[in-house]
mmCIF file of C-alpha atoms in Angstrom:
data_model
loop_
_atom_site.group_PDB
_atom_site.id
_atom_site.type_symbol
_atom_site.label_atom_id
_atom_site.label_comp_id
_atom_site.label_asym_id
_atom_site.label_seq_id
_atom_site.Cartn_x
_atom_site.Cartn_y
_atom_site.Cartn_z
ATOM 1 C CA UNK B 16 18.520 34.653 23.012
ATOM 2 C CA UNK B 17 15.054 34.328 21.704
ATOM 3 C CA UNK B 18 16.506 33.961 17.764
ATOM 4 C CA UNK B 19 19.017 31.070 19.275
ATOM 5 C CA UNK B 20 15.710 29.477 21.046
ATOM 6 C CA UNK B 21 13.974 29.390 17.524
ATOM 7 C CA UNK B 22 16.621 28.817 15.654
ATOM 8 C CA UNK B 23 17.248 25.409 17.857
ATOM 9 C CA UNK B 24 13.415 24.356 17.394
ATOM 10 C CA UNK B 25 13.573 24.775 14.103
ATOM 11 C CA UNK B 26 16.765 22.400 14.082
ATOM 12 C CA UNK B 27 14.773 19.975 15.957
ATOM 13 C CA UNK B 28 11.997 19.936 13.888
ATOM 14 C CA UNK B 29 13.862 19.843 10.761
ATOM 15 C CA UNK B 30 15.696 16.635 12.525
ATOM 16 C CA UNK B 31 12.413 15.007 13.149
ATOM 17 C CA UNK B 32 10.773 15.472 9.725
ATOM 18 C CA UNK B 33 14.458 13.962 8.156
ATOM 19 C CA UNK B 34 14.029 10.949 10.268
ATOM 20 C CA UNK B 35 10.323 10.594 9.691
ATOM 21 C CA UNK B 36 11.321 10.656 5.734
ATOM 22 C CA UNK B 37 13.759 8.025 6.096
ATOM 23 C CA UNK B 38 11.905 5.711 8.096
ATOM 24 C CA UNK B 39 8.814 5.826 5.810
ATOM 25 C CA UNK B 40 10.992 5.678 2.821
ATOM 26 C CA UNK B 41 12.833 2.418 4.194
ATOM 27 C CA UNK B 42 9.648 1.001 5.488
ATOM 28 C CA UNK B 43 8.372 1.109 2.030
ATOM 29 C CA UNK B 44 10.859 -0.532 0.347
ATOM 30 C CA UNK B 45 11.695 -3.111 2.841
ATOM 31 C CA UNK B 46 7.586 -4.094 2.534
ATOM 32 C CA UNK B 47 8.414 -4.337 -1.370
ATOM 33 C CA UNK B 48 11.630 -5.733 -1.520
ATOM 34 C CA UNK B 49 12.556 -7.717 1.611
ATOM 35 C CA UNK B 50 14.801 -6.435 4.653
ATOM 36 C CA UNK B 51 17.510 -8.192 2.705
ATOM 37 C CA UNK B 52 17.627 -6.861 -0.412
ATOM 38 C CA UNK B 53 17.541 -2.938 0.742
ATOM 39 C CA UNK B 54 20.572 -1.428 1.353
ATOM 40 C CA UNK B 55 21.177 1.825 2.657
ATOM 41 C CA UNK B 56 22.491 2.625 -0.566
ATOM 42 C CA UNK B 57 19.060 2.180 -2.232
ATOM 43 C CA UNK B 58 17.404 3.936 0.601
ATOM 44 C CA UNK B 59 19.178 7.044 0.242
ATOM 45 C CA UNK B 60 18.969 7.109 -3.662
ATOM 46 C CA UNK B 61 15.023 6.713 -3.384
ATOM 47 C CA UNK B 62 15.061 10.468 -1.144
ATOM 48 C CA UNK B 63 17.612 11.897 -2.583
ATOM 49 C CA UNK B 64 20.058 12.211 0.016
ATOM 50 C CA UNK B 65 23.428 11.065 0.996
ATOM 51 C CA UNK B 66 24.036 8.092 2.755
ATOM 52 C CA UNK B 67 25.810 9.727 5.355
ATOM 53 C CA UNK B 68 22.766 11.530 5.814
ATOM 54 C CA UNK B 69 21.106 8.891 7.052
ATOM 55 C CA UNK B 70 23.645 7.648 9.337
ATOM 56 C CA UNK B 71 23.436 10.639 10.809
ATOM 57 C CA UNK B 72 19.988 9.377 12.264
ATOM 58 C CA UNK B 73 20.925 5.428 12.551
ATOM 59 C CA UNK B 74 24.313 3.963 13.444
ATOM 60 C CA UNK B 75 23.807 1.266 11.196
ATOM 61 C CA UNK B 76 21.236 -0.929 9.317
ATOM 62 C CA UNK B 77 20.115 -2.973 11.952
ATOM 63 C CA UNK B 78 18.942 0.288 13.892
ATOM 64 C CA UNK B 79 16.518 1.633 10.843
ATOM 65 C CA UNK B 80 15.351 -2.154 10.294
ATOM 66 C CA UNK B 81 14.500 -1.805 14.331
ATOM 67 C CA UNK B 82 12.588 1.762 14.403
ATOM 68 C CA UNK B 83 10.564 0.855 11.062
ATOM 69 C CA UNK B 84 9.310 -2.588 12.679
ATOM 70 C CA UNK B 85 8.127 -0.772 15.698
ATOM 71 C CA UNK B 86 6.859 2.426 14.042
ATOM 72 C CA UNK B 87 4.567 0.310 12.190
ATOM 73 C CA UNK B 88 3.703 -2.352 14.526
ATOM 74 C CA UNK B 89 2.367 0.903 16.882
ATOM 75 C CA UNK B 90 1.230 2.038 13.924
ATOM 76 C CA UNK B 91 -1.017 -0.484 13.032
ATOM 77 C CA UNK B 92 -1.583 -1.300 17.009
ATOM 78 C CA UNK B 93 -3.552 2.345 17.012
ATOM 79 C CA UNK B 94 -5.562 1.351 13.971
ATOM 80 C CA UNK B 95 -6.536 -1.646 15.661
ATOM 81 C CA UNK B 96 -8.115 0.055 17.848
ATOM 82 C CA UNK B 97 -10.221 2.529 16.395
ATOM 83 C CA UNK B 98 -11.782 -0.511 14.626
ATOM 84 C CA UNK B 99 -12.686 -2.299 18.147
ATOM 85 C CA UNK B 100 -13.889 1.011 18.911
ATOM 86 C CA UNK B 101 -16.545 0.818 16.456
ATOM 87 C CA UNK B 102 -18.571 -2.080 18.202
ATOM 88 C CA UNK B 103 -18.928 -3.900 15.114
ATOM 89 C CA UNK B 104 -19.952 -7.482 15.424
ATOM 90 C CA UNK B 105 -17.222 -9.806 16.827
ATOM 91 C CA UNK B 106 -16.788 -11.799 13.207
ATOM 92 C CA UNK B 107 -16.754 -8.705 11.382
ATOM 93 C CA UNK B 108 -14.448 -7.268 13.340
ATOM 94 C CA UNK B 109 -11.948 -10.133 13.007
ATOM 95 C CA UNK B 110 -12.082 -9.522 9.238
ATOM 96 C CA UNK B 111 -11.894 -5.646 9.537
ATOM 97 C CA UNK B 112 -8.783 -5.505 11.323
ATOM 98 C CA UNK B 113 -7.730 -8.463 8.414
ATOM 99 C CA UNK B 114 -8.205 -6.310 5.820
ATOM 100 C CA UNK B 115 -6.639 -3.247 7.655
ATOM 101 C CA UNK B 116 -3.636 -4.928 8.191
ATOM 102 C CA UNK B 117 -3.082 -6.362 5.313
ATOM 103 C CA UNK B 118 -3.535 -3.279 3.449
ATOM 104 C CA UNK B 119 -0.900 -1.211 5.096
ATOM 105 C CA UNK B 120 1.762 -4.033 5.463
ATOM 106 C CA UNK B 121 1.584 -4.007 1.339
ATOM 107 C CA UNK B 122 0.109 -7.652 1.278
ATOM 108 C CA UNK B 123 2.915 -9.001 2.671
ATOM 109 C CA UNK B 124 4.556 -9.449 -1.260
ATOM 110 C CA UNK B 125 8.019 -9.870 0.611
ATOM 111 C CA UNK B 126 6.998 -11.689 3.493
ATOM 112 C CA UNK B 127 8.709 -8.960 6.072
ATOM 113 C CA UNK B 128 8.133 -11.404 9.518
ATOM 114 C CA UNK B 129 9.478 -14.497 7.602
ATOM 115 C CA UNK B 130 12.894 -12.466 6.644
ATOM 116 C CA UNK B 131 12.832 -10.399 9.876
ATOM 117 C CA UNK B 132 12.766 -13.627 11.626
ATOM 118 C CA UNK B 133 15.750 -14.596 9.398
ATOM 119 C CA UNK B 134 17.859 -12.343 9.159
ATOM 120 C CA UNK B 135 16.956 -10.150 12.295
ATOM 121 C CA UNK B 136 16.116 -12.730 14.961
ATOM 122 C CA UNK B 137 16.681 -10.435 18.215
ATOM 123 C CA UNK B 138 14.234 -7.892 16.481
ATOM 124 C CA UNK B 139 11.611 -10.301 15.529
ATOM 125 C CA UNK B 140 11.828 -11.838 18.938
ATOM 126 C CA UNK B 141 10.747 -8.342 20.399
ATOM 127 C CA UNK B 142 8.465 -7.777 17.839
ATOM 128 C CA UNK B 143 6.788 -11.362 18.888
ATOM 129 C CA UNK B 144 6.601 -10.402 22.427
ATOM 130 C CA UNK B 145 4.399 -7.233 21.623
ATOM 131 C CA UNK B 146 2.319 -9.381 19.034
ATOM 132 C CA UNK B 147 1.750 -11.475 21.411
ATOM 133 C CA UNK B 148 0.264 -9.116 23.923
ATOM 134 C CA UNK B 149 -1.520 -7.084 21.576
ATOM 135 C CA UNK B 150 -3.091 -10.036 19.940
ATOM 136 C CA UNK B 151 -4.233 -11.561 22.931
ATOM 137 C CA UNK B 152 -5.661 -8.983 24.405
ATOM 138 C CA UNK B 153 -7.478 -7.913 21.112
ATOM 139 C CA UNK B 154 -8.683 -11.571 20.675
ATOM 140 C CA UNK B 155 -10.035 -12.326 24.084
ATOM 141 C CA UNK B 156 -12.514 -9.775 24.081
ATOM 142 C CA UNK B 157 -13.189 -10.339 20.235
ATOM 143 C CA UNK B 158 -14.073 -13.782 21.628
ATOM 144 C CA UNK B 159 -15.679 -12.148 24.940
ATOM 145 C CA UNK B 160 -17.837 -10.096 22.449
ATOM 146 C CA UNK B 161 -19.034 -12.999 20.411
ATOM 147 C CA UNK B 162 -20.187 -14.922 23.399
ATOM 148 C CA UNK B 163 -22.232 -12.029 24.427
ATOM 149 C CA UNK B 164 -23.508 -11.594 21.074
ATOM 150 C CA UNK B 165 -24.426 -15.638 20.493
ATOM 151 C CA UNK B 166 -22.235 -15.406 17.528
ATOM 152 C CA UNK B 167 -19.708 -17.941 19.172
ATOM 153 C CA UNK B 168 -20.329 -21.578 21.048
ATOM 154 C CA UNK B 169 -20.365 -20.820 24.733
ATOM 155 C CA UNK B 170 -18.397 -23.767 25.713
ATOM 156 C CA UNK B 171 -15.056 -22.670 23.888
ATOM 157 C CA UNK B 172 -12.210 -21.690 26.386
ATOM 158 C CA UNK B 173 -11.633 -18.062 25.149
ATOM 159 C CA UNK B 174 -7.919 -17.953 26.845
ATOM 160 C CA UNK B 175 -7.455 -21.426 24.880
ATOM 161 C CA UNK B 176 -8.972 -19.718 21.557
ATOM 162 C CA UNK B 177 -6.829 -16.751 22.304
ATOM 163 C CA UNK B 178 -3.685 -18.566 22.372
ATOM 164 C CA UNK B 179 -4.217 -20.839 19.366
ATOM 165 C CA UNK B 180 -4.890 -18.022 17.145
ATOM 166 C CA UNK B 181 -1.940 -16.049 18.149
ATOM 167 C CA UNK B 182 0.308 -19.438 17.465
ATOM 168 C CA UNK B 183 -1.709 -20.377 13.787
ATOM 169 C CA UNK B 184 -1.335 -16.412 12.627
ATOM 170 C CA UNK B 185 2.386 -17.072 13.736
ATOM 171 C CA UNK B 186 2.722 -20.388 12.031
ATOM 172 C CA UNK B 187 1.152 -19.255 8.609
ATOM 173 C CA UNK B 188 3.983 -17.156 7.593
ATOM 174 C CA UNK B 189 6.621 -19.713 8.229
ATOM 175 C CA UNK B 190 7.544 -20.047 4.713
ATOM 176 C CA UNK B 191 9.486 -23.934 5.472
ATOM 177 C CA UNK B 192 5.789 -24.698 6.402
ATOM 178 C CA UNK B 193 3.648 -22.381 3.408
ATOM 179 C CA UNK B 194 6.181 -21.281 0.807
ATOM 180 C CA UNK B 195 4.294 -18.442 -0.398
ATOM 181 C CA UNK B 196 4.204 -19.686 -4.466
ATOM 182 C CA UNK B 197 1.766 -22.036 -3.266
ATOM 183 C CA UNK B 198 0.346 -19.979 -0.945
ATOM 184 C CA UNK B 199 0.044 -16.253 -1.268
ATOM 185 C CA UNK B 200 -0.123 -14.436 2.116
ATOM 186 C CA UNK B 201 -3.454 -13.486 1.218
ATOM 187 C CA UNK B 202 -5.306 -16.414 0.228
ATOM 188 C CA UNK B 203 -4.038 -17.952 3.492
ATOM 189 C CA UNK B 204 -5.103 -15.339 5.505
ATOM 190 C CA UNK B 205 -8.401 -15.643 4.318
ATOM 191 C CA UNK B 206 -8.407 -19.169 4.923
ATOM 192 C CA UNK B 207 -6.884 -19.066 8.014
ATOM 193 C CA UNK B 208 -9.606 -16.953 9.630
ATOM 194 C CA UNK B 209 -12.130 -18.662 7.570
ATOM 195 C CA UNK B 210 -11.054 -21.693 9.550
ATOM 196 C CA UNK B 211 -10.749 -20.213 13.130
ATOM 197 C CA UNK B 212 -14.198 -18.896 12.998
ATOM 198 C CA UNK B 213 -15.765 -21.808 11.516
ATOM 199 C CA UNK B 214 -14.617 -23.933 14.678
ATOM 200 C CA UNK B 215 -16.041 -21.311 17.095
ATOM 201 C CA UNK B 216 -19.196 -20.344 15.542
ATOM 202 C CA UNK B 217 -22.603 -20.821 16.315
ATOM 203 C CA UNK B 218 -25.551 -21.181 13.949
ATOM 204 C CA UNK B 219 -26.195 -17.356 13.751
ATOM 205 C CA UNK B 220 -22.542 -16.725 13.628
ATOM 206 C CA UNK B 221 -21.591 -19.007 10.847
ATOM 207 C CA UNK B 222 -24.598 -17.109 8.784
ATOM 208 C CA UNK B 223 -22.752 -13.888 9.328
ATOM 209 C CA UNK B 224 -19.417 -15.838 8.498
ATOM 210 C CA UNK B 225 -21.335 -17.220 5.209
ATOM 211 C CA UNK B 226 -22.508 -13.711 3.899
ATOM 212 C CA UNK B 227 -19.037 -12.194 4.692
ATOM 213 C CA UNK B 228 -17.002 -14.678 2.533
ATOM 214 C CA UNK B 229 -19.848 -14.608 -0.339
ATOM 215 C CA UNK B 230 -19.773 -11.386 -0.723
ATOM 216 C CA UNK B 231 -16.030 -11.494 -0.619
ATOM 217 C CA UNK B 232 -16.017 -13.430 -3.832
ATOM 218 C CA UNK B 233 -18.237 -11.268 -5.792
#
Protein backbone atom coordinates (compact mmCIF):
# COMPACT_ATOMS: atom_id res chain seq x y z
CA UNK A 1 0.00 0.00 0.00
CA UNK A 2 2.64 2.40 1.05
CA UNK A 3 4.81 1.65 -2.48
CA UNK A 4 1.27 2.36 -4.46
CA UNK A 5 0.97 5.73 -2.19
CA UNK A 6 4.54 6.79 -3.43
CA UNK A 7 4.43 5.51 -6.47
CA UNK A 8 1.10 7.83 -7.15
CA UNK A 9 3.00 11.05 -5.71
CA UNK A 10 5.62 10.53 -7.68
CA UNK A 11 3.12 10.36 -10.77
CA UNK A 12 1.75 13.55 -9.62
CA UNK A 13 4.74 15.27 -9.32
CA UNK A 14 6.18 14.08 -12.44
CA UNK A 15 2.66 15.46 -14.02
CA UNK A 16 3.22 18.81 -12.50
CA UNK A 17 6.88 19.38 -13.47
CA UNK A 18 5.65 18.19 -17.39
CA UNK A 19 3.08 20.86 -17.32
CA UNK A 20 5.27 23.45 -15.67
CA UNK A 21 7.85 22.66 -18.74
CA UNK A 22 5.33 23.18 -21.26
CA UNK A 23 3.84 26.20 -20.07
CA UNK A 24 7.21 27.99 -19.63
CA UNK A 25 8.37 26.65 -22.88
CA UNK A 26 5.13 28.06 -24.74
CA UNK A 27 5.20 31.20 -22.75
CA UNK A 28 8.56 31.82 -24.13
CA UNK A 29 7.98 31.48 -27.49
CA UNK A 30 4.64 33.03 -27.70
CA UNK A 31 6.58 36.37 -25.96
CA UNK A 32 9.09 35.93 -29.04
CA UNK A 33 7.05 34.98 -31.74
CA UNK A 34 3.40 36.02 -31.30
CA UNK A 35 0.40 33.70 -30.05
CA UNK A 36 -0.13 33.30 -33.76
CA UNK A 37 2.73 32.11 -35.14
CA UNK A 38 3.38 29.15 -32.39
CA UNK A 39 1.95 26.09 -33.03
CA UNK A 40 1.88 23.22 -30.93
CA UNK A 41 4.01 21.68 -33.34
CA UNK A 42 6.87 24.13 -32.59
CA UNK A 43 6.18 23.90 -28.94
CA UNK A 44 6.75 20.36 -28.66
CA UNK A 45 9.90 20.33 -30.97
CA UNK A 46 11.53 23.13 -28.67
CA UNK A 47 11.21 20.25 -25.39
CA UNK A 48 11.58 17.50 -27.08
CA UNK A 49 8.45 15.79 -26.72
CA UNK A 50 5.55 14.58 -28.67
CA UNK A 51 2.75 16.56 -29.40
CA UNK A 52 0.46 14.24 -27.98
CA UNK A 53 2.34 14.78 -24.99
CA UNK A 54 1.21 17.91 -24.56
CA UNK A 55 -2.32 17.33 -25.23
CA UNK A 56 -2.21 15.19 -22.68
CA UNK A 57 -2.07 18.38 -20.36
CA UNK A 58 -4.28 20.86 -22.71
CA UNK A 59 -7.24 19.89 -24.88
CA UNK A 60 -6.27 22.24 -27.35
CA UNK A 61 -4.36 25.51 -28.13
CA UNK A 62 -6.61 27.88 -26.83
CA UNK A 63 -6.27 26.14 -23.27
CA UNK A 64 -2.18 26.54 -23.10
CA UNK A 65 -2.61 30.19 -24.66
CA UNK A 66 -5.17 30.58 -21.43
CA UNK A 67 -2.89 29.01 -18.46
CA UNK A 68 0.37 30.90 -19.84
CA UNK A 69 -1.57 34.41 -19.80
CA UNK A 70 -2.61 33.83 -16.28
CA UNK A 71 0.53 32.10 -14.98
CA UNK A 72 2.32 35.13 -15.86
CA UNK A 73 -0.07 37.81 -15.21
CA UNK A 74 0.02 36.19 -11.30
CA UNK A 75 3.32 35.94 -11.93
CA UNK A 76 4.18 39.29 -12.44
CA UNK A 77 1.08 40.39 -10.00
CA UNK A 78 3.47 38.81 -7.00
CA UNK A 79 6.46 40.76 -8.24
CA UNK A 80 4.50 43.74 -8.10
CA UNK A 81 4.25 43.48 -4.93
CA UNK A 82 7.38 42.85 -3.37
CA UNK A 83 8.38 46.14 -5.09
CA UNK A 84 5.43 48.20 -3.23
CA UNK A 85 6.71 46.41 -0.38
CA UNK A 86 9.88 48.16 -0.46
CA UNK A 87 8.45 51.74 0.38
CA UNK A 88 10.32 53.29 -2.27
CA UNK A 89 9.23 56.72 -3.27
CA UNK A 90 5.88 56.84 -5.16
CA UNK A 91 7.70 58.01 -8.71
CA UNK A 92 10.28 55.54 -8.33
CA UNK A 93 8.15 53.03 -7.73
CA UNK A 94 6.05 53.66 -10.85
CA UNK A 95 9.26 53.17 -12.85
CA UNK A 96 10.42 50.05 -10.83
CA UNK A 97 7.52 48.03 -11.46
CA UNK A 98 8.11 49.58 -15.41
CA UNK A 99 11.18 48.13 -15.69
CA UNK A 100 10.13 44.82 -13.91
CA UNK A 101 7.56 44.25 -16.19
CA UNK A 102 8.96 44.93 -19.05
CA UNK A 103 11.81 42.77 -18.42
CA UNK A 104 9.99 39.55 -17.89
CA UNK A 105 7.28 40.08 -20.65
CA UNK A 106 10.57 40.05 -23.14
CA UNK A 107 9.98 43.81 -24.14
CA UNK A 108 6.96 43.12 -25.59
CA UNK A 109 9.01 42.33 -29.27
CA UNK A 110 5.65 40.52 -30.34
CA UNK A 111 3.24 42.66 -28.82
CA UNK A 112 1.42 39.54 -26.83
CA UNK A 113 -1.89 41.90 -25.54
CA UNK A 114 -2.27 43.40 -29.09
CA UNK A 115 -2.48 39.64 -30.70
CA UNK A 116 -4.16 38.17 -27.58
CA UNK A 117 -6.71 40.77 -28.05
CA UNK A 118 -6.86 39.57 -31.71
CA UNK A 119 -6.89 36.49 -31.97
CA UNK A 120 -8.02 35.45 -28.35
CA UNK A 121 -10.64 38.05 -27.47
CA UNK A 122 -12.57 36.01 -24.59
CA UNK A 123 -9.02 35.53 -22.96
CA UNK A 124 -7.88 39.02 -23.23
CA UNK A 125 -11.21 40.18 -21.97
CA UNK A 126 -10.46 38.19 -18.66
CA UNK A 127 -7.11 39.11 -18.65
CA UNK A 128 -8.44 42.98 -18.79
CA UNK A 129 -10.72 42.46 -15.96
CA UNK A 130 -7.78 41.36 -13.58
CA UNK A 131 -5.54 44.27 -15.07
CA UNK A 132 -7.89 46.32 -14.28
CA UNK A 133 -8.19 45.49 -10.63
CA UNK A 134 -4.69 44.97 -10.05
CA UNK A 135 -3.76 48.21 -11.64
CA UNK A 136 -6.08 50.20 -9.84
CA UNK A 137 -5.51 49.14 -6.77
CA UNK A 138 -1.64 49.36 -7.24
CA UNK A 139 -2.09 52.94 -8.65
CA UNK A 140 -4.33 54.48 -6.07
CA UNK A 141 -2.10 54.06 -3.33
CA UNK A 142 1.00 54.81 -5.65
CA UNK A 143 -0.94 58.08 -5.98
CA UNK A 144 -2.07 57.92 -2.11
CA UNK A 145 1.73 57.62 -1.39
CA UNK A 146 2.80 60.57 -3.43
CA UNK A 147 0.34 62.87 -1.82
CA UNK A 148 1.68 61.94 1.49
CA UNK A 149 5.09 62.31 0.33
CA UNK A 150 4.46 66.01 -1.52
CA UNK A 151 5.73 64.37 -4.57
CA UNK A 152 2.22 64.79 -6.30
CA UNK A 153 -0.31 68.06 -6.57
CA UNK A 154 -2.85 67.60 -3.84
CA UNK A 155 -5.73 68.67 -5.86
CA UNK A 156 -5.59 65.66 -8.43
CA UNK A 157 -8.59 63.18 -8.03
CA UNK A 158 -6.54 59.97 -7.34
CA UNK A 159 -9.68 57.59 -8.40
CA UNK A 160 -9.72 59.94 -11.66
CA UNK A 161 -5.73 59.47 -12.01
CA UNK A 162 -6.26 55.84 -11.31
CA UNK A 163 -8.60 55.27 -14.03
CA UNK A 164 -6.87 57.28 -16.76
CA UNK A 165 -3.73 55.46 -16.36
CA UNK A 166 -5.25 52.10 -16.47
CA UNK A 167 -7.15 53.29 -19.93
CA UNK A 168 -3.64 55.19 -21.54
CA UNK A 169 -1.42 51.84 -20.50
CA UNK A 170 -4.41 50.04 -22.32
CA UNK A 171 -4.53 52.35 -25.27
CA UNK A 172 -0.65 52.36 -25.94
CA UNK A 173 -0.50 48.92 -27.20
CA UNK A 174 -3.30 49.26 -29.63
CA UNK A 175 -1.17 48.84 -32.57
CA UNK A 176 -4.23 50.65 -35.18
CA UNK A 177 -3.37 53.60 -32.80
CA UNK A 178 0.92 53.07 -32.27
CA UNK A 179 2.07 50.54 -34.86
CA UNK A 180 5.04 49.49 -33.08
CA UNK A 181 7.76 50.40 -36.23
CA UNK A 182 7.16 53.79 -35.21
CA UNK A 183 6.87 53.16 -31.87
CA UNK A 184 8.70 50.45 -30.03
CA UNK A 185 6.85 49.24 -26.87
CA UNK A 186 9.60 50.58 -25.00
CA UNK A 187 10.18 53.99 -26.01
CA UNK A 188 6.43 54.48 -25.46
CA UNK A 189 6.40 53.18 -22.25
CA UNK A 190 8.87 55.46 -21.21
CA UNK A 191 7.06 58.21 -22.59
CA UNK A 192 3.94 57.26 -21.48
CA UNK A 193 4.87 57.38 -17.79
CA UNK A 194 7.09 60.24 -18.47
CA UNK A 195 3.86 61.97 -19.37
CA UNK A 196 1.50 60.73 -16.54
CA UNK A 197 3.84 61.88 -13.93
CA UNK A 198 4.67 65.09 -15.41
CA UNK A 199 0.83 66.10 -15.15
CA UNK A 200 0.68 65.04 -11.46
CA UNK A 201 3.85 66.23 -10.10
CA UNK A 202 4.79 68.77 -7.84
CA UNK A 203 7.98 70.84 -7.78
CA UNK A 204 9.91 68.27 -5.61
CA UNK A 205 8.40 65.47 -7.52
CA UNK A 206 9.20 66.56 -10.99
CA UNK A 207 13.04 66.93 -9.57
CA UNK A 208 12.92 63.28 -8.70
CA UNK A 209 11.13 62.67 -12.17
CA UNK A 210 14.12 64.85 -13.81
CA UNK A 211 17.07 62.83 -12.19
CA UNK A 212 15.28 59.49 -12.97
CA UNK A 213 14.97 60.08 -16.78
CA UNK A 214 18.66 61.73 -16.89
CA UNK A 215 20.15 59.17 -15.56
CA UNK A 216 18.13 56.90 -17.75
CA UNK A 217 19.87 58.30 -20.76
CA UNK A 218 23.34 57.97 -19.61
Amino acid sequence: METLQVSKVSCTIFATVMKEKIRDTASKLFLEHGFKSITMDDIANEIGMSKKTIYSEYSNKTALVEDCVMNKFCHLSDGIDVIIAMNKNAIEELYEIKKYVMSHLNNEKSSPQYQLMKYYPKIHKNLKDQQFNKMHGCVLLNVQQGLEQGLFRDNIDPEFVARIYFTGMSSIKDQNVFPINRFPIAHLMDSFLEYHLRGIVTPKGKAILNNIINSNQE
